PDB file of C-alpha atoms and ligand atoms in Angstrom:
ATOM      1  CA  MET G1367     -97.480 -22.150  11.565  1.00 97.00           C
ATOM      2  CA  LEU G1368     -94.860 -21.382  14.218  1.00 98.00           C
ATOM      3  CA  THR G1369     -93.687 -17.894  15.145  1.00 98.00           C
ATOM      4  CA  ILE G1370     -91.074 -17.214  17.791  1.00 98.00           C
ATOM      5  CA  ASN G1371     -91.038 -13.571  18.850  1.00 97.00           C
ATOM      6  CA  ASN G1372     -87.990 -12.132  20.575  1.00 97.00           C
ATOM      7  CA  ILE G1373     -87.499 -14.837  23.209  1.00 97.00           C
ATOM      8  CA  PHE G1374     -84.967 -14.603  26.015  1.00 97.00           C
ATOM      9  CA  VAL G1375     -84.344 -17.958  27.693  1.00 97.00           C
ATOM     10  CA  GLY G1376     -81.861 -19.111  30.290  1.00 95.00           C
ATOM     11  CA  TYR G1377     -81.051 -21.322  33.203  1.00 95.00           C
ATOM     12  CA  GLY G1378     -80.899 -19.599  36.590  1.00 91.00           C
ATOM     13  CA  ASP G1379     -79.252 -16.221  36.081  1.00 90.00           C
ATOM     14  CA  THR G1380     -77.609 -17.192  32.789  1.00 93.00           C
ATOM     15  CA  VAL G1381     -79.383 -16.082  29.626  1.00 95.00           C
ATOM     16  CA  VAL G1382     -78.432 -18.381  26.733  1.00 96.00           C
ATOM     17  CA  VAL G1383     -81.010 -17.384  24.092  1.00 97.00           C
ATOM     18  CA  GLN G1384     -81.003 -13.664  23.578  1.00 96.00           C
ATOM     19  CA  GLY G1385     -83.859 -12.014  21.698  1.00 97.00           C
ATOM     20  CA  LEU G1386     -84.346 -14.772  19.136  1.00 98.00           C
ATOM     21  CA  SER G1387     -87.087 -14.603  16.502  1.00 98.00           C
ATOM     22  CA  MET G1388     -87.864 -17.056  13.726  1.00 98.00           C
ATOM     23  CA  GLU G1389     -90.804 -18.617  11.913  1.00 97.00           C
ATOM     24  CA  VAL G1390     -91.830 -21.818  10.175  1.00 98.00           C
ATOM     25  CA  ARG G1391     -94.577 -21.647   7.554  1.00 97.00           C
ATOM     26  CA  GLY G1392     -96.937 -24.509   6.722  1.00 96.00           C
ATOM     27  CA  GLY G1393     -95.347 -27.101   4.409  1.00 95.00           C
ATOM     28  CA  GLU G1394     -91.811 -25.797   4.882  1.00 97.00           C
ATOM     29  CA  LEU G1395     -88.689 -27.558   6.029  1.00 97.00           C
ATOM     30  CA  VAL G1396     -86.716 -25.031   8.053  1.00 98.00           C
ATOM     31  CA  SER G1397     -83.254 -25.785   9.429  1.00 97.00           C
ATOM     32  CA  LEU G1398     -81.781 -24.146  12.507  1.00 97.00           C
ATOM     33  CA  VAL G1399     -78.043 -24.672  12.466  1.00 94.00           C
ATOM     34  CA  GLY G1400     -75.224 -23.703  14.777  1.00 92.00           C
ATOM     35  CA  ALA G1401     -72.253 -24.964  16.721  1.00 89.00           C
ATOM     36  CA  ASN G1402     -72.189 -26.900  19.985  1.00 88.00           C
ATOM     37  CA  GLY G1403     -73.674 -24.864  22.815  1.00 91.00           C
ATOM     38  CA  ALA G1404     -75.096 -22.138  20.554  1.00 93.00           C
ATOM     39  CA  GLY G1405     -78.545 -22.588  22.120  1.00 95.00           C
ATOM     40  CA  LYS G1406     -80.371 -24.788  19.599  1.00 94.00           C
ATOM     41  CA  THR G1407     -81.744 -27.314  22.093  1.00 93.00           C
ATOM     42  CA  THR G1408     -82.770 -24.505  24.428  1.00 96.00           C
ATOM     43  CA  VAL G1409     -84.850 -22.966  21.621  1.00 97.00           C
ATOM     44  CA  LEU G1410     -86.534 -26.339  21.025  1.00 96.00           C
ATOM     45  CA  LYS G1411     -87.212 -26.873  24.725  1.00 95.00           C
ATOM     46  CA  THR G1412     -88.850 -23.448  24.827  1.00 97.00           C
ATOM     47  CA  ILE G1413     -91.084 -24.248  21.841  1.00 97.00           C
ATOM     48  CA  SER G1414     -92.113 -27.542  23.503  1.00 95.00           C
ATOM     49  CA  GLY G1415     -92.869 -25.900  26.844  1.00 96.00           C
ATOM     50  CA  LEU G1416     -90.124 -27.770  28.732  1.00 94.00           C
ATOM     51  CA  VAL G1417     -88.370 -24.495  29.532  1.00 95.00           C
ATOM     52  CA  LYS G1418     -90.216 -21.188  29.994  1.00 95.00           C
ATOM     53  CA  ALA G1419     -88.925 -18.062  28.253  1.00 96.00           C
ATOM     54  CA  LYS G1420     -88.088 -15.121  30.507  1.00 96.00           C
ATOM     55  CA  SER G1421     -89.734 -12.878  27.904  1.00 96.00           C
ATOM     56  CA  GLY G1422     -91.044 -13.041  24.361  1.00 97.00           C
ATOM     57  CA  GLU G1423     -93.574 -15.538  23.033  1.00 96.00           C
ATOM     58  CA  CYS G1424     -94.073 -18.617  20.842  1.00 97.00           C
ATOM     59  CA  ARG G1425     -97.194 -18.834  18.699  1.00 98.00           C
ATOM     60  CA  PHE G1426     -98.405 -22.027  17.041  1.00 98.00           C
ATOM     61  CA  MET G1427    -101.271 -22.039  14.528  1.00 97.00           C
ATOM     62  CA  GLY G1428    -102.031 -18.448  15.533  1.00 94.00           C
ATOM     63  CA  GLU G1429    -102.234 -19.157  19.270  1.00 96.00           C
ATOM     64  CA  ASN G1430     -99.843 -18.095  22.020  1.00 97.00           C
ATOM     65  CA  ILE G1431     -98.453 -21.364  23.444  1.00 97.00           C
ATOM     66  CA  SER G1432     -95.846 -19.826  25.759  1.00 94.00           C
ATOM     67  CA  GLY G1433     -97.769 -20.550  28.963  1.00 89.00           C
ATOM     68  CA  LEU G1434     -98.895 -24.059  28.012  1.00 96.00           C
ATOM     69  CA  GLU G1435     -97.662 -27.324  29.497  1.00 95.00           C
ATOM     70  CA  PRO G1436     -95.717 -29.722  27.213  1.00 94.00           C
ATOM     71  CA  HIS G1437     -98.634 -32.194  26.923  1.00 91.00           C
ATOM     72  CA  GLU G1438    -100.974 -29.397  25.846  1.00 93.00           C
ATOM     73  CA  ILE G1439     -98.509 -28.379  23.139  1.00 95.00           C
ATOM     74  CA  VAL G1440     -98.179 -32.011  21.962  1.00 92.00           C
ATOM     75  CA  ALA G1441    -101.976 -32.287  21.801  1.00 91.00           C
ATOM     76  CA  ARG G1442    -101.989 -29.336  19.369  1.00 93.00           C
ATOM     77  CA  GLY G1443     -99.717 -31.265  16.985  1.00 94.00           C
ATOM     78  CA  LEU G1444     -96.328 -29.698  17.770  1.00 96.00           C
ATOM     79  CA  ILE G1445     -94.188 -32.796  18.250  1.00 95.00           C
ATOM     80  CA  GLN G1446     -90.523 -32.941  19.152  1.00 94.00           C
ATOM     81  CA  VAL G1447     -88.144 -35.825  18.513  1.00 92.00           C
ATOM     82  CA  PRO G1448     -85.474 -35.151  21.141  1.00 84.00           C
ATOM     83  CA  GLU G1449     -81.739 -35.419  20.746  1.00 78.00           C
ATOM     84  CA  GLY G1450     -80.397 -38.734  22.026  1.00 69.00           C
ATOM     85  CA  ARG G1451     -83.560 -40.685  21.074  1.00 71.00           C
ATOM     86  CA  LYS G1452     -85.051 -40.900  24.639  1.00 82.00           C
ATOM     87  CA  LEU G1453     -86.619 -44.291  23.902  1.00 90.00           C
ATOM     88  CA  PHE G1454     -87.686 -46.928  26.424  1.00 93.00           C
ATOM     89  CA  PRO G1455     -84.996 -49.587  25.814  1.00 92.00           C
ATOM     90  CA  GLY G1456     -86.782 -52.341  27.778  1.00 95.00           C
ATOM     91  CA  MET G1457     -89.968 -51.997  25.730  1.00 95.00           C
ATOM     92  CA  THR G1458     -90.541 -53.344  22.226  1.00 96.00           C
ATOM     93  CA  VAL G1459     -90.435 -51.289  19.048  1.00 96.00           C
ATOM     94  CA  LEU G1460     -94.227 -51.512  18.794  1.00 96.00           C
ATOM     95  CA  GLU G1461     -94.740 -50.450  22.416  1.00 96.00           C
ATOM     96  CA  ASN G1462     -92.444 -47.451  21.904  1.00 95.00           C
ATOM     97  CA  LEU G1463     -94.403 -46.468  18.798  1.00 96.00           C
ATOM     98  CA  GLU G1464     -97.716 -46.823  20.600  1.00 95.00           C
ATOM     99  CA  LEU G1465     -96.471 -44.456  23.312  1.00 92.00           C
ATOM    100  CA  GLY G1466     -96.291 -41.766  20.631  1.00 91.00           C
ATOM    101  CA  ALA G1467    -100.060 -42.013  20.248  1.00 92.00           C
ATOM    102  CA  TYR G1468    -100.995 -41.151  23.831  1.00 84.00           C
ATOM    103  CA  SER G1469    -102.803 -37.853  23.196  1.00 82.00           C
ATOM    104  CA  LYS G1470    -106.558 -38.003  22.589  1.00 81.00           C
ATOM    105  CA  GLU G1471    -106.108 -36.716  19.035  1.00 80.00           C
ATOM    106  CA  ALA G1472    -103.357 -39.207  18.154  1.00 83.00           C
ATOM    107  CA  LYS G1473    -105.232 -42.161  19.720  1.00 88.00           C
ATOM    108  CA  LYS G1474    -108.002 -41.738  17.159  1.00 89.00           C
ATOM    109  CA  ASP G1475    -105.510 -42.124  14.312  1.00 90.00           C
ATOM    110  CA  LYS G1476    -103.351 -44.828  15.918  1.00 93.00           C
ATOM    111  CA  LYS G1477    -104.031 -47.597  13.387  1.00 93.00           C
ATOM    112  CA  LYS G1478    -103.668 -45.326  10.365  1.00 93.00           C
ATOM    113  CA  ASN G1479    -100.503 -43.751  11.770  1.00 93.00           C
ATOM    114  CA  LEU G1480     -98.954 -47.135  12.517  1.00 95.00           C
ATOM    115  CA  GLU G1481     -99.501 -48.247   8.912  1.00 94.00           C
ATOM    116  CA  TYR G1482     -98.004 -44.952   7.753  1.00 92.00           C
ATOM    117  CA  VAL G1483     -94.930 -45.335   9.996  1.00 94.00           C
ATOM    118  CA  PHE G1484     -94.317 -48.905   8.808  1.00 94.00           C
ATOM    119  CA  SER G1485     -94.664 -47.810   5.173  1.00 91.00           C
ATOM    120  CA  MET G1486     -92.152 -44.979   5.727  1.00 89.00           C
ATOM    121  CA  LEU G1487     -89.794 -47.011   7.926  1.00 90.00           C
ATOM    122  CA  PRO G1488     -90.163 -50.668   6.835  1.00 88.00           C
ATOM    123  CA  ASP G1489     -87.195 -51.766   9.001  1.00 86.00           C
ATOM    124  CA  LEU G1490     -89.330 -51.053  12.057  1.00 90.00           C
ATOM    125  CA  MET G1491     -92.089 -53.390  10.917  1.00 91.00           C
ATOM    126  CA  SER G1492     -89.788 -56.411  10.696  1.00 91.00           C
ATOM    127  CA  LYS G1493     -88.394 -55.580  14.153  1.00 92.00           C
ATOM    128  CA  ASN G1494     -91.628 -54.545  15.835  1.00 93.00           C
ATOM    129  CA  ARG G1495     -91.370 -57.252  18.540  1.00 95.00           C
ATOM    130  CA  ASN G1496     -87.671 -56.569  19.278  1.00 95.00           C
ATOM    131  CA  LEU G1497     -86.654 -54.543  22.308  1.00 96.00           C
ATOM    132  CA  ALA G1498     -85.819 -50.937  21.413  1.00 94.00           C
ATOM    133  CA  GLY G1499     -82.560 -51.283  23.328  1.00 94.00           C
ATOM    134  CA  SER G1500     -81.417 -54.063  20.993  1.00 94.00           C
ATOM    135  CA  LEU G1501     -81.608 -51.862  17.879  1.00 92.00           C
ATOM    136  CA  SER G1502     -78.598 -50.219  16.212  1.00 89.00           C
ATOM    137  CA  GLY G1503     -78.082 -46.467  16.609  1.00 88.00           C
ATOM    138  CA  GLY G1504     -79.620 -45.745  13.202  1.00 88.00           C
ATOM    139  CA  GLN G1505     -82.635 -47.949  13.857  1.00 90.00           C
ATOM    140  CA  GLN G1506     -83.161 -46.270  17.239  1.00 92.00           C
ATOM    141  CA  GLN G1507     -83.149 -42.871  15.559  1.00 91.00           C
ATOM    142  CA  MET G1508     -85.715 -44.133  13.041  1.00 92.00           C
ATOM    143  CA  LEU G1509     -87.835 -45.448  15.906  1.00 95.00           C
ATOM    144  CA  ALA G1510     -87.684 -42.046  17.610  1.00 95.00           C
ATOM    145  CA  ILE G1511     -88.887 -40.404  14.390  1.00 94.00           C
ATOM    146  CA  GLY G1512     -91.556 -43.096  13.984  1.00 95.00           C
ATOM    147  CA  ARG G1513     -92.778 -42.405  17.509  1.00 95.00           C
ATOM    148  CA  GLY G1514     -92.995 -38.696  16.593  1.00 94.00           C
ATOM    149  CA  LEU G1515     -95.064 -39.547  13.503  1.00 95.00           C
ATOM    150  CA  MET G1516     -97.434 -41.607  15.697  1.00 95.00           C
ATOM    151  CA  SER G1517     -98.371 -38.348  17.454  1.00 92.00           C
ATOM    152  CA  SER G1518    -100.123 -36.952  14.334  1.00 90.00           C
ATOM    153  CA  PRO G1519     -97.704 -34.034  13.960  1.00 94.00           C
ATOM    154  CA  LYS G1520     -98.653 -30.814  12.233  1.00 95.00           C
ATOM    155  CA  LEU G1521     -95.115 -29.634  12.932  1.00 97.00           C
ATOM    156  CA  LEU G1522     -92.388 -32.208  13.565  1.00 97.00           C
ATOM    157  CA  VAL G1523     -89.309 -30.835  15.313  1.00 97.00           C
ATOM    158  CA  LEU G1524     -86.173 -32.953  14.985  1.00 95.00           C
ATOM    159  CA  ASP G1525     -83.230 -32.288  17.322  1.00 94.00           C
ATOM    160  CA  GLU G1526     -79.964 -33.454  15.729  1.00 92.00           C
ATOM    161  CA  PRO G1527     -81.282 -36.638  14.086  1.00 91.00           C
ATOM    162  CA  SER G1528     -77.892 -37.400  12.525  1.00 89.00           C
ATOM    163  CA  ILE G1529     -75.916 -37.280  15.768  1.00 87.00           C
ATOM    164  CA  GLY G1530     -73.762 -40.381  16.250  1.00 85.00           C
ATOM    165  CA  LEU G1531     -74.677 -41.893  12.876  1.00 87.00           C
ATOM    166  CA  SER G1532     -72.229 -43.073  10.209  1.00 88.00           C
ATOM    167  CA  PRO G1533     -72.103 -41.037   6.948  1.00 89.00           C
ATOM    168  CA  LEU G1534     -74.150 -43.718   5.181  1.00 88.00           C
ATOM    169  CA  LEU G1535     -76.843 -43.803   7.878  1.00 87.00           C
ATOM    170  CA  THR G1536     -76.832 -40.008   8.007  1.00 90.00           C
ATOM    171  CA  LYS G1537     -77.730 -39.974   4.314  1.00 90.00           C
ATOM    172  CA  THR G1538     -80.508 -42.533   4.915  1.00 89.00           C
ATOM    173  CA  MET G1539     -81.815 -40.397   7.765  1.00 89.00           C
ATOM    174  CA  PHE G1540     -81.962 -37.248   5.634  1.00 92.00           C
ATOM    175  CA  ASP G1541     -83.665 -39.224   2.825  1.00 92.00           C
ATOM    176  CA  ILE G1542     -86.349 -40.269   5.321  1.00 91.00           C
ATOM    177  CA  ILE G1543     -86.804 -36.661   6.439  1.00 94.00           C
ATOM    178  CA  ALA G1544     -87.237 -35.618   2.774  1.00 93.00           C
ATOM    179  CA  LYS G1545     -89.888 -38.343   2.377  1.00 92.00           C
ATOM    180  CA  ILE G1546     -91.760 -37.104   5.455  1.00 93.00           C
ATOM    181  CA  LYS G1547     -91.776 -33.598   4.000  1.00 93.00           C
ATOM    182  CA  LEU G1548     -93.232 -34.913   0.738  1.00 92.00           C
ATOM    183  CA  GLN G1549     -96.120 -36.329   2.783  1.00 88.00           C
ATOM    184  CA  GLY G1550     -97.033 -32.759   3.756  1.00 90.00           C
ATOM    185  CA  VAL G1551     -95.593 -32.628   7.300  1.00 93.00           C
ATOM    186  CA  THR G1552     -94.013 -29.294   8.224  1.00 97.00           C
ATOM    187  CA  LEU G1553     -90.548 -29.751   9.693  1.00 98.00           C
ATOM    188  CA  LEU G1554     -88.136 -27.827  11.874  1.00 98.00           C
ATOM    189  CA  LEU G1555     -84.738 -29.478  11.787  1.00 97.00           C
ATOM    190  CA  VAL G1556     -81.972 -28.634  14.221  1.00 95.00           C
ATOM    191  CA  GLU G1557     -78.531 -29.793  13.175  1.00 91.00           C
ATOM    192  CA  GLN G1558     -74.808 -29.388  13.481  1.00 86.00           C
ATOM    193  CA  ASN G1559     -74.510 -31.060  10.084  1.00 87.00           C
ATOM    194  CA  VAL G1560     -74.867 -27.716   8.286  1.00 91.00           C
ATOM    195  CA  ASN G1561     -74.255 -29.009   4.777  1.00 90.00           C
ATOM    196  CA  HIS G1562     -76.970 -31.644   4.882  1.00 90.00           C
ATOM    197  CA  ALA G1563     -79.442 -29.604   6.903  1.00 93.00           C
ATOM    198  CA  LEU G1564     -79.307 -26.561   4.627  1.00 95.00           C
ATOM    199  CA  GLY G1565     -78.950 -28.707   1.508  1.00 93.00           C
ATOM    200  CA  MET G1566     -82.451 -30.056   1.983  1.00 93.00           C
ATOM    201  CA  ALA G1567     -84.206 -27.099   3.671  1.00 96.00           C
ATOM    202  CA  ASP G1568     -86.399 -24.391   2.173  1.00 97.00           C
ATOM    203  CA  ARG G1569     -85.069 -21.785   4.578  1.00 98.00           C
ATOM    204  CA  GLY G1570     -82.452 -21.685   7.262  1.00 97.00           C
ATOM    205  CA  TYR G1571     -81.442 -19.822  10.398  1.00 97.00           C
ATOM    206  CA  VAL G1572     -77.921 -19.700  11.804  1.00 95.00           C
ATOM    207  CA  ILE G1573     -77.626 -19.342  15.581  1.00 95.00           C
ATOM    208  CA  GLU G1574     -74.486 -18.133  17.326  1.00 94.00           C
ATOM    209  CA  GLN G1575     -74.342 -17.526  21.081  1.00 95.00           C
ATOM    210  CA  GLY G1576     -78.104 -17.507  21.414  1.00 96.00           C
ATOM    211  CA  ARG G1577     -78.765 -15.075  18.571  1.00 96.00           C
ATOM    212  CA  ILE G1578     -79.820 -15.520  14.943  1.00 97.00           C
ATOM    213  CA  VAL G1579     -76.931 -14.105  12.924  1.00 95.00           C
ATOM    214  CA  MET G1580     -78.146 -15.081   9.457  1.00 95.00           C
ATOM    215  CA  ASN G1581     -81.330 -16.307   7.855  1.00 96.00           C
ATOM    216  CA  GLY G1582     -82.826 -16.715   4.415  1.00 97.00           C
ATOM    217  CA  PRO G1583     -83.360 -19.239   1.636  1.00 97.00           C
ATOM    218  CA  ALA G1584     -81.203 -22.252   2.535  1.00 96.00           C
ATOM    219  CA  LYS G1585     -79.448 -22.328  -0.854  1.00 94.00           C
ATOM    220  CA  ASN G1586     -78.336 -18.700  -0.400  1.00 95.00           C
ATOM    221  CA  LEU G1587     -76.962 -19.430   3.071  1.00 95.00           C
ATOM    222  CA  LEU G1588     -74.893 -22.307   1.722  1.00 93.00           C
ATOM    223  CA  HIS G1589     -73.138 -19.835  -0.590  1.00 92.00           C
ATOM    224  CA  ASP G1590     -72.467 -17.299   2.164  1.00 91.00           C
ATOM    225  CA  GLU G1591     -68.740 -16.754   2.754  1.00 90.00           C
ATOM    226  CA  HIS G1592     -68.976 -16.485   6.581  1.00 87.00           C
ATOM    227  CA  LEU G1593     -71.036 -19.667   6.767  1.00 88.00           C
ATOM    228  CA  LYS G1594     -68.719 -21.558   4.452  1.00 87.00           C
ATOM    229  CA  LYS G1595     -65.697 -20.556   6.520  1.00 88.00           C
ATOM    230  CA  ALA G1596     -67.243 -21.033   9.968  1.00 85.00           C
ATOM    231  CA  TYR G1597     -69.250 -24.217   9.427  1.00 82.00           C
ATOM    232  CA  LEU G1598     -68.066 -25.965   6.285  1.00 78.00           C
ATOM    233  CA  GLY G1599     -64.312 -25.509   6.669  1.00 74.00           C
ATOM    234  CA  MET G1600     -64.042 -23.935   3.197  1.00 68.00           C
TER     235      MET G1600
HETATM  236  P1  ATP I 623     -75.552 -28.954  21.532  1.00 94.86           P
HETATM  237  O1  ATP I 623     -75.455 -29.084  20.058  1.00 94.86           O
HETATM  238  O2  ATP I 623     -74.292 -29.250  22.252  1.00 94.86           O
HETATM  239  O3  ATP I 623     -76.757 -29.658  22.125  1.00 94.86           O
HETATM  240  P2  ATP I 623     -77.014 -26.481  21.593  1.00 94.86           P
HETATM  241  O4  ATP I 623     -76.779 -25.493  20.509  1.00 94.86           O
HETATM  242  O5  ATP I 623     -78.236 -27.321  21.503  1.00 94.86           O
HETATM  243  O6  ATP I 623     -75.749 -27.393  21.783  1.00 94.86           O
HETATM  244  P3  ATP I 623     -77.904 -25.819  24.240  1.00 94.86           P
HETATM  245  O7  ATP I 623     -77.939 -27.247  24.665  1.00 94.86           O
HETATM  246  O8  ATP I 623     -79.184 -25.106  24.051  1.00 94.86           O
HETATM  247  O9  ATP I 623     -77.022 -25.655  22.927  1.00 94.86           O
HETATM  248  O10 ATP I 623     -77.015 -25.028  25.300  1.00 94.86           O
HETATM  249  C1  ATP I 623     -76.804 -23.612  25.233  1.00 94.86           C
HETATM  250  C2  ATP I 623     -76.051 -23.178  26.475  1.00 94.86           C
HETATM  251  O11 ATP I 623     -76.894 -23.392  27.613  1.00 94.86           O
HETATM  252  C3  ATP I 623     -74.769 -23.954  26.727  1.00 94.86           C
HETATM  253  O12 ATP I 623     -73.804 -23.063  27.193  1.00 94.86           O
HETATM  254  C4  ATP I 623     -75.146 -24.939  27.798  1.00 94.86           C
HETATM  255  O13 ATP I 623     -74.061 -25.245  28.625  1.00 94.86           O
HETATM  256  C5  ATP I 623     -76.218 -24.195  28.578  1.00 94.86           C
HETATM  257  N1  ATP I 623     -77.220 -25.104  29.164  1.00 94.86           N
HETATM  258  C6  ATP I 623     -77.965 -26.009  28.488  1.00 94.86           C
HETATM  259  N2  ATP I 623     -78.794 -26.675  29.310  1.00 94.86           N
HETATM  260  C7  ATP I 623     -78.563 -26.184  30.566  1.00 94.86           C
HETATM  261  C8  ATP I 623     -79.100 -26.441  31.875  1.00 94.86           C
HETATM  262  N3  ATP I 623     -80.058 -27.352  32.058  1.00 94.86           N
HETATM  263  N4  ATP I 623     -78.597 -25.730  32.907  1.00 94.86           N
HETATM  264  C9  ATP I 623     -77.637 -24.804  32.718  1.00 94.86           C
HETATM  265  N5  ATP I 623     -77.093 -24.490  31.525  1.00 94.86           N
HETATM  266  C10 ATP I 623     -77.543 -25.171  30.456  1.00 94.86           C
END
């Protein structure tokens, strides 16, 4: 579904992603894990068209999307839920959700998607008239995911959904992600929470200083000695 071929990406003269390749197949949950500043968000911004790679390419559903604008990539069903929620705090929960359905494709499915989001995230239904800014951190993260689901994703990309959440809410969040996968949505999950992210993924990639240093079935990675030492404190 998504293939990233040897991308080099940077800001100004600094190259922060250095010859990175990875892929996500239809129906998979793939986790990209790594420490602070390793380049995870930069990879996601490149996939979404927010940052242009200096070289290399991203292909989605067989098509080169490297030169496309972000809205054209969204229209194809590659939807990103950004780190830090990026909600509109002065708008209601419902209005924020409806903003997820702005592309022509998603507009057609707005009613069906809204029912789906409320069935997956029932907390949002009871709060649909509340202002997004009045929600707790966990509810805001759920709203951000709900807004992503309103965009009719073929591939849903989640950037650090557990950031800032308590351990209990983190578990709830990962349970929701597992439920979304069961509905047939392909997922790319970017996380610093290595244990959780690999625990639920089919495959994983480990990024260090802009390069993939390890990849494979997620369960195998969790047993890797370097990974255990570097990321799990074992
Ligand atoms: P985090 O988990 O902290 O978000 P990350 O793995 O997502 O980290 P990136 O945000 O991709 O990492 O950052 C990779 C490197 O690129 C870092 O050294 C960061 O300082 C740098 N960087 C990120 N965004 C910019 C920018 N807009 N301009 C200049 N440098 C940037």
